[in-house]
XYZ file of C-alpha atoms in Angstrom:
696
model
C 180.684 76.738 -15.477
C 179.212 74.149 -17.835
C 176.098 74.437 -19.960
C 175.030 71.055 -21.278
C 172.243 70.318 -23.746
C 170.945 66.829 -23.207
C 168.539 64.348 -24.720
C 165.637 63.771 -22.380
C 164.793 60.183 -21.551
C 161.979 58.497 -23.411
C 159.752 57.140 -20.639
C 156.550 55.152 -20.942
C 154.368 57.277 -18.651
C 151.629 59.814 -19.228
C 152.920 62.293 -16.709
C 156.500 62.887 -17.895
C 156.193 66.583 -18.679
C 156.975 69.856 -17.066
C 155.740 73.360 -16.452
C 156.459 76.483 -14.487
C 153.671 77.783 -12.263
C 152.474 81.289 -12.954
C 152.465 83.919 -10.288
C 148.782 84.771 -10.798
C 148.262 88.464 -10.178
C 145.070 89.541 -8.474
C 142.810 91.961 -10.285
C 143.240 95.384 -8.743
C 140.474 96.712 -6.528
C 139.174 100.241 -6.960
C 141.468 101.535 -4.216
C 144.503 99.641 -5.526
C 143.891 100.971 -9.041
C 143.617 104.490 -7.623
C 146.929 104.057 -5.810
C 148.829 102.771 -8.827
C 147.404 105.617 -10.918
C 148.321 108.426 -8.504
C 151.569 107.250 -6.897
C 153.889 107.520 -9.949
C 152.867 111.107 -10.655
C 153.402 112.241 -7.078
C 156.777 110.496 -6.839
C 157.796 112.001 -10.172
C 156.780 115.432 -8.877
C 159.012 114.918 -5.845
C 161.937 113.827 -8.039
C 161.386 116.689 -10.457
C 161.193 119.251 -7.637
C 164.308 117.858 -5.959
C 166.276 117.928 -9.207
C 165.053 121.361 -10.272
C 165.662 123.028 -6.905
C 169.038 121.405 -6.238
C 170.260 122.003 -9.798
C 169.154 125.645 -9.561
C 171.272 125.985 -6.434
C 174.252 124.199 -8.006
C 174.066 126.398 -11.116
C 174.037 129.530 -8.956
C 177.004 128.276 -6.934
C 179.059 127.319 -9.985
C 178.406 130.652 -11.718
C 179.242 132.571 -8.550
C 175.790 134.108 -8.128
C 175.078 132.430 -4.781
C 177.973 130.434 -3.382
C 177.035 127.951 -0.668
C 175.765 124.494 0.224
C 173.013 122.979 -1.915
C 170.115 122.679 -1.574
C 169.800 125.974 0.291
C 167.021 126.812 2.758
C 164.607 128.018 0.075
C 165.219 124.924 -2.064
C 164.853 122.637 0.951
C 161.478 124.162 1.829
C 160.077 123.373 -1.624
C 161.522 119.862 -1.542
C 160.008 119.261 1.917
C 156.639 120.420 0.582
C 156.853 117.847 -2.222
C 157.801 115.170 0.312
C 154.767 116.030 2.423
C 152.573 115.880 -0.668
C 153.830 112.357 -1.401
C 152.921 111.103 2.082
C 149.528 112.837 1.935
C 148.756 111.281 -1.440
C 149.796 107.806 -0.255
C 147.521 108.169 2.792
C 144.679 109.349 0.550
C 145.045 107.030 -2.420
C 146.862 103.935 -1.129
C 145.114 103.425 2.191
C 141.851 101.890 3.368
C 140.483 101.026 6.813
C 140.280 97.735 8.686
C 136.798 96.254 8.457
C 136.062 96.130 12.190
C 138.424 98.472 14.070
C 138.402 101.093 11.267
C 142.152 101.638 11.757
C 144.004 102.882 8.645
C 145.654 100.090 6.647
C 147.491 99.327 3.434
C 147.077 95.530 3.727
C 145.508 92.928 5.993
C 148.825 92.865 7.843
C 148.111 96.421 8.985
C 144.976 95.337 10.820
C 145.009 94.176 14.451
C 144.496 90.673 15.746
C 140.807 89.798 16.100
C 138.859 87.323 18.241
C 135.985 86.664 15.883
C 135.366 84.237 13.014
C 135.013 85.647 9.516
C 131.867 84.098 7.927
C 133.618 83.652 4.582
C 136.941 82.213 5.685
C 136.037 80.816 9.089
C 139.227 82.395 10.400
C 139.524 85.180 12.934
C 141.050 87.892 10.791
C 140.238 91.545 10.318
C 140.727 92.624 6.716
C 141.723 95.896 5.060
C 138.574 96.531 3.028
C 136.803 99.708 4.228
C 134.224 97.559 6.000
C 130.801 97.642 4.369
C 132.237 99.437 1.324
C 134.161 96.241 0.514
C 137.006 98.062 -1.228
C 140.056 95.873 -0.462
C 143.535 97.322 -0.296
C 146.706 95.253 -0.383
C 149.872 97.134 -1.173
C 151.460 93.800 -2.095
C 149.200 93.549 -5.136
C 151.097 96.587 -6.406
C 154.456 94.907 -5.907
C 155.449 96.329 -2.533
C 157.718 95.571 -0.817
C 159.277 93.888 -3.854
C 163.008 93.311 -3.806
C 163.970 96.886 -3.017
C 162.955 97.910 0.498
C 161.007 95.518 2.732
C 158.266 97.117 4.824
C 159.876 96.616 8.220
C 159.942 100.087 9.784
C 157.096 99.411 12.222
C 155.217 96.398 13.592
C 152.828 96.235 10.600
C 152.526 97.509 7.055
C 151.629 101.197 6.963
C 151.334 104.164 4.623
C 154.369 105.643 6.383
C 156.448 102.603 5.424
C 155.381 102.828 1.784
C 156.234 106.524 1.872
C 159.650 105.833 3.400
C 160.344 103.234 0.716
C 159.392 105.492 -2.203
C 161.112 108.568 -0.742
C 164.335 106.678 -0.060
C 164.490 105.247 -3.576
C 163.562 108.623 -5.081
C 166.345 110.333 -3.126
C 168.820 107.695 -4.324
C 167.857 108.410 -7.936
C 168.030 112.197 -7.656
C 171.349 112.105 -5.789
C 172.875 109.838 -8.410
C 171.398 111.863 -11.276
C 172.909 115.099 -9.969
C 176.217 113.321 -9.440
C 176.143 112.043 -13.027
C 175.522 115.561 -14.382
C 177.574 117.768 -12.042
C 180.097 115.363 -10.560
C 182.835 117.204 -8.677
C 182.165 120.620 -10.238
C 181.639 123.489 -7.754
C 182.368 127.200 -7.583
C 185.953 126.264 -6.755
C 186.320 124.543 -10.134
C 186.685 127.922 -11.832
C 184.455 127.309 -14.861
C 184.112 130.104 -17.381
C 180.731 131.743 -17.923
C 180.215 129.750 -21.127
C 181.137 126.483 -19.444
C 178.697 127.182 -16.583
C 175.910 127.934 -19.088
C 176.751 124.734 -20.945
C 176.438 122.667 -17.763
C 173.170 124.338 -16.755
C 171.689 123.766 -20.218
C 172.495 120.071 -20.456
C 171.317 119.590 -16.851
C 167.848 120.951 -17.666
C 167.589 118.921 -20.887
C 168.677 115.701 -19.142
C 166.090 116.261 -16.391
C 163.420 116.756 -19.053
C 164.401 113.515 -20.752
C 164.154 111.517 -17.529
C 160.763 112.998 -16.610
C 159.373 112.425 -20.127
C 160.577 108.818 -20.176
C 158.941 107.992 -16.827
C 155.662 109.663 -17.837
C 155.671 107.528 -20.983
C 156.412 104.325 -19.059
C 153.727 105.122 -16.449
C 151.068 105.727 -19.089
C 151.969 102.432 -20.737
C 151.875 100.491 -17.474
C 148.463 101.897 -16.585
C 147.178 100.782 -19.982
C 148.580 97.310 -19.295
C 146.820 97.219 -15.902
C 143.519 98.184 -17.557
C 143.905 95.537 -20.258
C 144.026 98.138 -23.040
C 147.381 97.011 -24.406
C 149.312 93.778 -24.164
C 153.043 94.377 -24.021
C 155.836 93.567 -21.624
C 156.923 96.512 -19.430
C 160.330 96.293 -21.096
C 158.630 97.509 -24.303
C 156.857 100.441 -22.671
C 159.087 103.131 -24.156
C 158.350 101.990 -27.696
C 154.871 100.436 -27.488
C 152.973 103.604 -28.437
C 154.436 105.491 -31.428
C 153.094 108.850 -30.175
C 154.611 108.430 -26.713
C 157.818 107.017 -28.141
C 158.025 110.124 -30.287
C 157.909 112.324 -27.179
C 160.827 110.427 -25.668
C 162.671 110.743 -28.963
C 162.088 114.509 -29.006
C 163.399 114.801 -25.432
C 166.522 112.885 -26.455
C 166.927 115.155 -29.479
C 166.631 118.238 -27.248
C 169.370 116.890 -24.998
C 171.592 116.379 -28.041
C 170.720 119.892 -29.212
C 171.624 121.327 -25.784
C 175.059 119.762 -26.092
C 175.576 121.109 -29.593
C 174.077 124.584 -29.162
C 175.241 125.465 -25.653
C 178.595 123.699 -25.487
C 181.841 123.198 -27.314
C 184.022 120.117 -27.049
C 186.373 122.157 -24.885
C 183.473 123.048 -22.553
C 182.571 119.372 -22.137
C 186.182 118.459 -21.391
C 186.125 120.947 -18.497
C 183.176 119.173 -16.868
C 182.835 115.967 -14.837
C 180.039 114.112 -16.647
C 178.900 110.531 -16.087
C 181.379 109.954 -13.292
C 184.314 110.083 -15.695
C 186.157 112.851 -13.838
C 187.167 116.239 -15.178
C 188.245 115.870 -18.827
C 187.144 112.226 -18.739
C 184.349 112.982 -21.213
C 186.293 114.493 -24.122
C 183.611 115.833 -26.452
C 179.922 116.551 -27.037
C 179.183 113.291 -28.834
C 180.528 111.213 -25.955
C 178.678 113.348 -23.424
C 175.397 113.091 -25.315
C 175.619 109.301 -25.491
C 176.488 108.731 -21.837
C 174.038 111.277 -20.376
C 171.162 109.980 -22.527
C 171.838 106.444 -21.330
C 172.129 107.530 -17.701
C 168.871 109.523 -17.794
C 167.020 106.483 -19.107
C 168.761 104.150 -16.668
C 167.980 106.230 -13.603
C 164.373 106.985 -14.467
C 163.074 103.955 -16.390
C 165.494 101.027 -16.055
C 162.557 98.594 -15.698
C 161.391 99.578 -19.197
C 164.772 98.785 -20.694
C 165.840 95.416 -22.040
C 168.533 93.693 -19.980
C 171.179 94.381 -22.592
C 170.414 98.121 -22.348
C 170.642 98.228 -18.561
C 173.726 99.158 -16.634
C 174.125 97.614 -13.199
C 173.158 100.596 -11.088
C 170.863 101.706 -8.305
C 167.136 100.963 -8.740
C 165.434 103.459 -11.037
C 162.568 105.787 -10.150
C 160.262 103.531 -12.164
C 161.169 100.646 -9.874
C 160.433 102.823 -6.839
C 156.779 103.187 -7.846
C 156.389 99.903 -9.766
C 158.369 97.554 -7.531
C 158.874 93.997 -8.653
C 160.066 90.828 -7.014
C 163.820 91.054 -6.875
C 165.558 90.139 -10.086
C 169.046 89.854 -11.421
C 170.226 93.297 -12.439
C 168.595 95.390 -9.708
C 171.851 95.632 -7.757
C 170.366 93.931 -4.698
C 170.869 90.469 -3.272
C 167.484 88.758 -3.673
C 166.518 85.395 -2.202
C 163.634 84.485 -4.520
C 164.273 81.261 -6.407
C 164.866 81.358 -10.127
C 163.045 79.350 -12.784
C 165.481 76.454 -12.905
C 167.262 76.611 -9.583
C 166.838 77.582 -5.977
C 170.186 79.300 -5.628
C 168.396 82.633 -5.577
C 171.135 85.240 -6.013
C 174.651 84.915 -4.687
C 175.563 88.346 -6.010
C 174.079 91.181 -8.047
C 176.266 93.972 -9.317
C 179.223 95.695 -7.746
C 177.658 96.001 -4.294
C 177.680 92.228 -3.799
C 180.519 91.239 -6.103
C 182.961 90.784 -3.232
C 181.177 87.535 -2.399
C 182.462 86.153 -5.709
C 185.895 87.800 -5.776
C 184.817 89.922 -8.725
C 183.313 87.024 -10.689
C 179.585 87.837 -10.433
C 177.849 86.717 -13.630
C 175.627 89.404 -15.228
C 171.937 89.407 -16.270
C 171.289 87.224 -19.284
C 173.995 84.682 -18.464
C 172.900 81.064 -18.072
C 174.041 81.351 -14.454
C 173.115 85.022 -13.965
C 173.693 86.593 -10.543
C 175.678 83.612 -9.312
C 179.407 83.329 -8.705
C 181.386 82.534 -11.835
C 184.221 81.086 -9.783
C 182.108 78.158 -8.537
C 182.128 74.916 -10.529
C 178.565 74.420 -11.683
C 176.622 72.792 -14.498
C 173.281 73.619 -16.072
C 171.416 70.927 -17.958
C 169.106 72.152 -20.713
C 166.673 69.955 -22.615
C 166.963 70.104 -26.406
C 163.584 69.863 -28.118
C 165.165 68.714 -31.383
C 166.790 65.707 -29.698
C 164.316 64.922 -26.926
C 160.867 63.414 -26.778
C 158.161 62.160 -24.454
C 156.944 58.608 -24.896
C 153.557 58.091 -23.263
C 152.805 54.473 -24.034
C 154.578 52.451 -26.703
C 152.720 53.766 -29.756
C 149.999 56.250 -30.644
C 149.443 59.966 -30.898
C 151.020 60.718 -27.528
C 154.208 58.861 -28.476
C 157.301 60.760 -29.710
C 156.101 64.196 -28.604
C 158.905 66.789 -28.267
C 159.796 68.176 -24.861
C 159.944 71.871 -24.064
C 163.081 73.645 -25.159
C 165.311 74.872 -22.347
C 163.928 72.964 -19.380
C 166.386 71.568 -16.903
C 168.259 72.236 -13.684
C 171.462 73.580 -12.162
C 173.908 71.626 -10.002
C 177.201 72.303 -8.258
C 180.186 70.153 -9.220
C 182.267 68.805 -6.353
C 184.993 66.244 -5.627
C 186.666 66.342 -9.055
C 189.262 68.408 -10.891
C 190.081 69.778 -14.325
C 193.092 71.951 -15.131
C 191.252 73.756 -17.965
C 187.504 73.953 -18.473
C 186.248 75.223 -21.855
C 182.518 76.036 -21.557
C 181.168 72.490 -21.653
C 184.152 70.175 -21.539
C 187.387 69.561 -19.739
C 190.136 70.241 -22.272
C 193.025 70.012 -19.796
C 194.330 67.152 -17.758
C 192.157 65.620 -15.092
C 193.224 63.310 -12.309
C 189.602 62.825 -11.230
C 187.058 63.652 -13.959
C 184.005 62.235 -12.157
C 182.224 64.982 -10.235
C 179.448 64.740 -7.693
C 176.501 66.898 -8.816
C 174.502 68.548 -6.057
C 171.466 70.691 -6.816
C 169.066 72.773 -4.760
C 165.634 71.970 -6.195
C 163.625 70.921 -3.154
C 160.507 73.082 -2.564
C 161.416 75.410 0.282
C 159.485 77.907 2.361
C 159.923 81.543 1.369
C 161.414 82.307 4.780
C 163.914 79.422 4.574
C 165.175 79.468 0.950
C 168.486 77.764 1.687
C 167.358 75.515 4.526
C 167.791 71.775 4.823
C 164.072 71.047 5.222
C 161.493 71.429 2.488
C 157.975 72.824 2.787
C 156.315 69.520 3.672
C 159.007 68.771 6.260
C 158.220 72.061 7.949
C 154.489 71.404 7.605
C 152.168 68.421 7.948
C 154.415 65.699 6.479
C 151.857 64.337 3.988
C 154.404 64.134 1.128
C 152.827 67.074 -0.711
C 154.384 70.541 -0.631
C 151.844 73.347 -0.204
C 151.828 76.996 0.808
C 150.086 76.216 4.077
C 153.034 74.020 5.083
C 154.917 77.300 5.463
C 152.418 79.307 7.526
C 154.084 80.281 10.801
C 153.357 82.804 13.540
C 154.934 86.114 12.585
C 157.663 88.006 14.420
C 155.088 90.086 16.323
C 153.691 86.991 18.046
C 154.723 85.784 21.477
C 155.447 82.410 19.843
C 157.126 83.423 16.541
C 157.982 80.638 14.100
C 155.326 78.234 15.380
C 153.397 76.351 12.677
C 149.875 77.797 12.417
C 146.593 77.472 10.531
C 144.940 80.675 11.750
C 145.632 83.719 13.864
C 144.315 82.158 17.069
C 147.342 79.835 17.002
C 149.625 82.838 17.496
C 150.027 84.673 20.786
C 148.856 88.276 20.536
C 150.910 91.171 21.897
C 150.220 94.888 22.202
C 152.944 96.719 20.282
C 153.662 100.411 20.643
C 154.517 102.705 17.718
C 158.094 101.408 17.493
C 157.128 97.747 17.835
C 157.952 97.141 21.496
C 155.634 94.605 23.219
C 153.729 96.066 26.183
C 151.547 93.105 27.126
C 149.354 90.271 25.881
C 146.165 90.848 23.873
C 143.377 88.984 22.143
C 141.812 91.909 20.314
C 142.489 95.584 19.673
C 140.450 96.787 22.649
C 142.953 95.062 24.953
C 145.628 97.597 23.946
C 146.139 101.234 24.891
C 145.601 104.103 22.489
C 148.341 104.219 19.855
C 149.125 100.516 20.266
C 148.286 97.633 17.924
C 147.209 94.152 18.909
C 149.562 92.110 16.736
C 150.652 88.509 16.381
C 149.226 86.645 13.403
C 149.620 83.606 11.238
C 151.738 84.708 8.266
C 149.575 83.797 5.277
C 152.005 85.657 3.002
C 154.542 82.870 3.462
C 154.629 80.493 0.504
C 156.228 77.334 -0.776
C 158.688 78.158 -3.550
C 158.923 75.494 -6.241
C 161.619 74.786 -8.799
C 160.020 73.651 -12.065
C 161.330 71.658 -14.963
C 160.153 73.999 -17.754
C 157.101 75.811 -19.092
C 153.686 74.071 -19.390
C 153.759 71.115 -21.770
C 150.767 70.493 -24.087
C 149.746 66.958 -25.094
C 146.871 65.628 -27.188
C 146.285 61.901 -27.334
C 143.307 60.579 -29.315
C 141.438 63.844 -28.849
C 142.207 64.135 -25.134
C 143.935 67.477 -24.714
C 145.923 67.859 -21.500
C 148.395 70.358 -20.096
C 151.104 69.125 -17.754
C 153.116 70.871 -15.066
C 155.986 69.251 -13.163
C 157.945 70.411 -10.158
C 160.909 68.962 -8.324
C 160.129 67.200 -5.036
C 163.715 67.035 -3.821
C 167.230 68.206 -4.608
C 168.791 66.641 -7.706
C 172.009 64.712 -7.100
C 174.245 62.324 -9.014
C 177.574 62.202 -10.880
C 178.932 63.538 -14.157
C 182.157 62.890 -16.026
C 183.505 66.263 -17.161
C 185.750 64.601 -19.751
C 183.320 62.185 -21.429
C 180.006 63.867 -20.552
C 178.556 60.667 -19.074
C 176.173 61.352 -16.209
C 173.650 59.908 -13.810
C 171.202 62.124 -11.949
C 168.602 61.176 -9.390
C 165.466 63.290 -9.730
C 162.165 63.135 -7.871
C 159.330 65.109 -9.466
C 155.585 65.577 -9.106
C 153.432 66.219 -12.168
C 149.894 67.588 -12.345
C 147.582 67.176 -15.326
C 144.975 69.720 -16.441
C 142.302 69.310 -19.089
C 142.991 71.600 -22.019
C 140.661 74.428 -23.107
C 140.591 73.039 -26.670
C 141.899 70.061 -28.604
C 144.121 72.344 -30.655
C 145.198 74.250 -27.551
C 145.917 71.822 -24.676
C 147.596 74.608 -22.682
C 146.738 78.302 -22.616
C 149.112 80.092 -24.967
C 150.849 83.452 -24.846
C 149.531 85.133 -27.991
C 149.454 83.677 -31.462
C 145.724 82.909 -31.748
C 143.289 83.941 -34.482
C 141.100 86.937 -33.747
C 137.878 86.884 -35.744
C 137.167 84.890 -38.870
C 136.272 81.237 -39.206
C 139.263 80.047 -37.157
C 138.873 82.380 -34.175
C 140.760 81.037 -31.165
C 142.960 78.674 -33.160
C 146.778 78.723 -33.061
C 148.337 80.912 -35.750
C 151.432 82.671 -37.029
C 151.674 86.083 -38.645
C 153.648 86.917 -41.760
C 156.757 89.001 -42.403
C 155.996 92.387 -43.920
C 157.855 91.868 -47.218
C 158.803 88.233 -47.683
C 155.557 86.839 -46.276
C 157.462 84.240 -44.260
C 155.569 82.896 -41.201
C 156.562 84.571 -37.936
C 155.592 85.344 -34.356
C 158.139 88.057 -33.645
C 160.092 90.605 -35.671
C 163.240 88.590 -34.974
C 161.743 85.725 -37.026
C 161.852 87.919 -40.151
C 164.870 88.634 -42.373
C 166.524 91.962 -43.061
C 164.697 94.309 -40.724
C 161.199 93.173 -41.747
C 158.425 93.266 -39.164
C 156.030 90.509 -38.201
C 152.461 91.467 -39.130
C 149.075 90.047 -38.095
C 148.256 88.994 -41.678
C 147.955 85.214 -41.512
C 146.957 82.347 -43.784
C 145.943 80.517 -40.595
C 143.116 82.980 -39.915
C 140.786 83.320 -42.935
C 138.522 86.302 -42.420
C 140.479 87.400 -39.351
C 143.972 88.235 -38.140
C 146.614 86.584 -35.972
C 146.838 88.229 -32.573
C 150.552 88.667 -31.974
C 150.232 90.500 -28.654
C 151.731 88.649 -25.716
C 148.546 87.952 -23.764
C 147.148 84.735 -22.308
C 144.515 83.007 -24.419
C 142.746 81.110 -21.621
C 142.855 80.306 -17.922
C 142.633 82.597 -14.891
C 144.885 85.159 -16.606
C 143.060 85.204 -19.959
C 143.637 88.520 -21.718
C 146.479 89.577 -19.389
C 150.056 90.229 -20.458
C 152.536 87.342 -20.456
C 156.167 86.607 -21.229
C 157.120 84.275 -24.041
C 157.953 80.797 -22.782
C 158.423 77.637 -24.803
C 157.203 77.316 -28.401
C 155.775 73.980 -29.572
C 155.293 73.057 -33.246
C 151.600 72.166 -32.969
C 150.265 73.892 -29.891
C 151.722 77.403 -29.859
C 153.731 79.367 -27.328
C 153.194 78.300 -23.716
C 154.188 80.513 -20.814
C 154.564 80.204 -17.073
C 152.427 83.374 -16.928
C 149.454 81.530 -18.463
C 148.368 78.721 -16.103
C 145.510 76.317 -16.667
C 142.248 76.762 -14.811
C 142.715 75.250 -11.323
C 139.336 73.531 -11.658
C 140.544 71.621 -14.713
C 143.074 69.677 -12.633
C 142.269 65.961 -13.035
C 145.257 64.667 -11.088
C 144.766 66.081 -7.592
C 148.169 66.515 -6.000
C 149.718 64.895 -9.055
C 151.855 61.836 -9.578
C 155.221 61.512 -7.887
C 157.808 60.116 -10.311
C 161.312 58.972 -9.406
C 164.015 59.055 -12.071
C 166.492 56.880 -10.191
C 168.583 57.498 -12.175
C 168.147 59.596 -15.293
C 171.232 58.753 -17.312
C 173.092 59.659 -20.483
C 173.361 55.962 -21.362
C 170.619 53.789 -22.915
C 168.581 52.152 -20.173
C 166.007 49.372 -20.418
C 163.219 49.509 -17.852
C 161.372 46.375 -16.815
C 157.613 46.577 -17.124
C 155.499 46.071 -13.995
């Protein structure tokens, strides 16, 4: 694997910049907000009941008070009651009715095919909105199905499918948690009374830690949804000092349970953290591993990548599902920021595909096979620049740090590759580079054809190029613009077609008239980098570029010489302010005479300028005190300054010296687009050698 930092070409064109599109989240409706508020608590109650009842049974078995299989009948009854409560709460809080047929629904996909024209959209589609109450419900706005369990149990989305998803993931967590605590220990293990009490005590304390951590994460996430705080979910365990203190106390109680109820000899008799009997030698080791496992299994999504173990999805991810990502242990097909490889592997479950060489989260080639020759080109902002025109304010502007692309290396050889260069002998050092950057439909991520080739062929890739009749139609896979293009079929409760239909009344009781145009399909783009801000003679613009085709070319793995052929399309948006051509992710003055302007905070002791604690020396923190904001303070929270996601949380993207921190989570206002579909630019080739272009 090769990671190469390169100098971007200086090109005399206005549109040579890049940006990643944001996945703009819809504001939650009243019903959606109710669902996301209630669902975590009910799922946590199910997990807590399952753990408590099963552990109670295991403790009784191990101590000899009630030998037998666990959970026993009494435990199972209580667990079943909690399972029923979860389904009832999902039906109550996460469900609406279709606007015309009044059938229960969790998304528009739940509603039957209709033969009328909606006055707003002009399309014949029944929506999940409680009719006249206009209270929309779309379970996908809450992240379902995410990357964990697609909603495919029945012919359409349903509350039962959501329930099955959450219950399955919850059961996975509780099973693994009990295995981590009890392992192979049973009545037959012959523990002493003290050893049994030790195991019971640390089991209860570990359960308490997991429950407390998820309650803390849920409270934080709800505050994020309401716009009360602006932090990344990965900071949710530490964002609020009071809540963080509760988690800390739960961790301290677990440590105390080890020290007060156990001896090192007791711990050595147990099978903790999957280490086998005697595999965990003492209390200190047990405390460390069980604390980490409790956090991993309950709130892995609130942990930084470096603190996550590759394991089953956590309970937090069961109720706050996200689009599949590297580290969730599942093979996801969503494209990454700089490549369309999606994931070739993810954790031990998929590692066989790479012969044990699956690269972990955080790697430059994360969740891809480390035994495949591949190169990643990264732009270096200290060595690269954009040249719009020959002179002037827009000349010599730095490019975004870290933009670039990934390519496979083929048809060459090197006996020893050392990170970025061939240090062994090479009979053929010139490799063909083959990338996968073409925009592709979400249902065809590795296909030969791009979105436009599937669609209308107008040389512009759009989501509607990917709309096809869904699997419930009599003509699945056919390109469509609206539901009438798709043949309707009556489907029974298990999804078996029973006959043709145009509307719900054509079907028998208990059947659904299905067969729609899949408007959830989308065109997945590979972008060059985060949004790029430019200001030329007072004209502030924000640029976003996406690849139009796969990148190909050659590279010499001995000398580093390369040619790459790249076709991109760039869109230009008018900036919200001259000093802020692109919306930024935090770092703007709040109050004072410079409100809204770009700013930096200051380190707590040295006073050095900063945006994050990591910018400060020796454990100092970055504070909102700022010389840039007279009479006010520098807002350091990661939230978008402008655009359709103004005020909402964002992830740090690419920092620019003059125009702040841009982010793919903070797009420009669509109405500020002054370039239409954008300008298609061919770099044929982009090269590592000096090149003189003739003017035309």
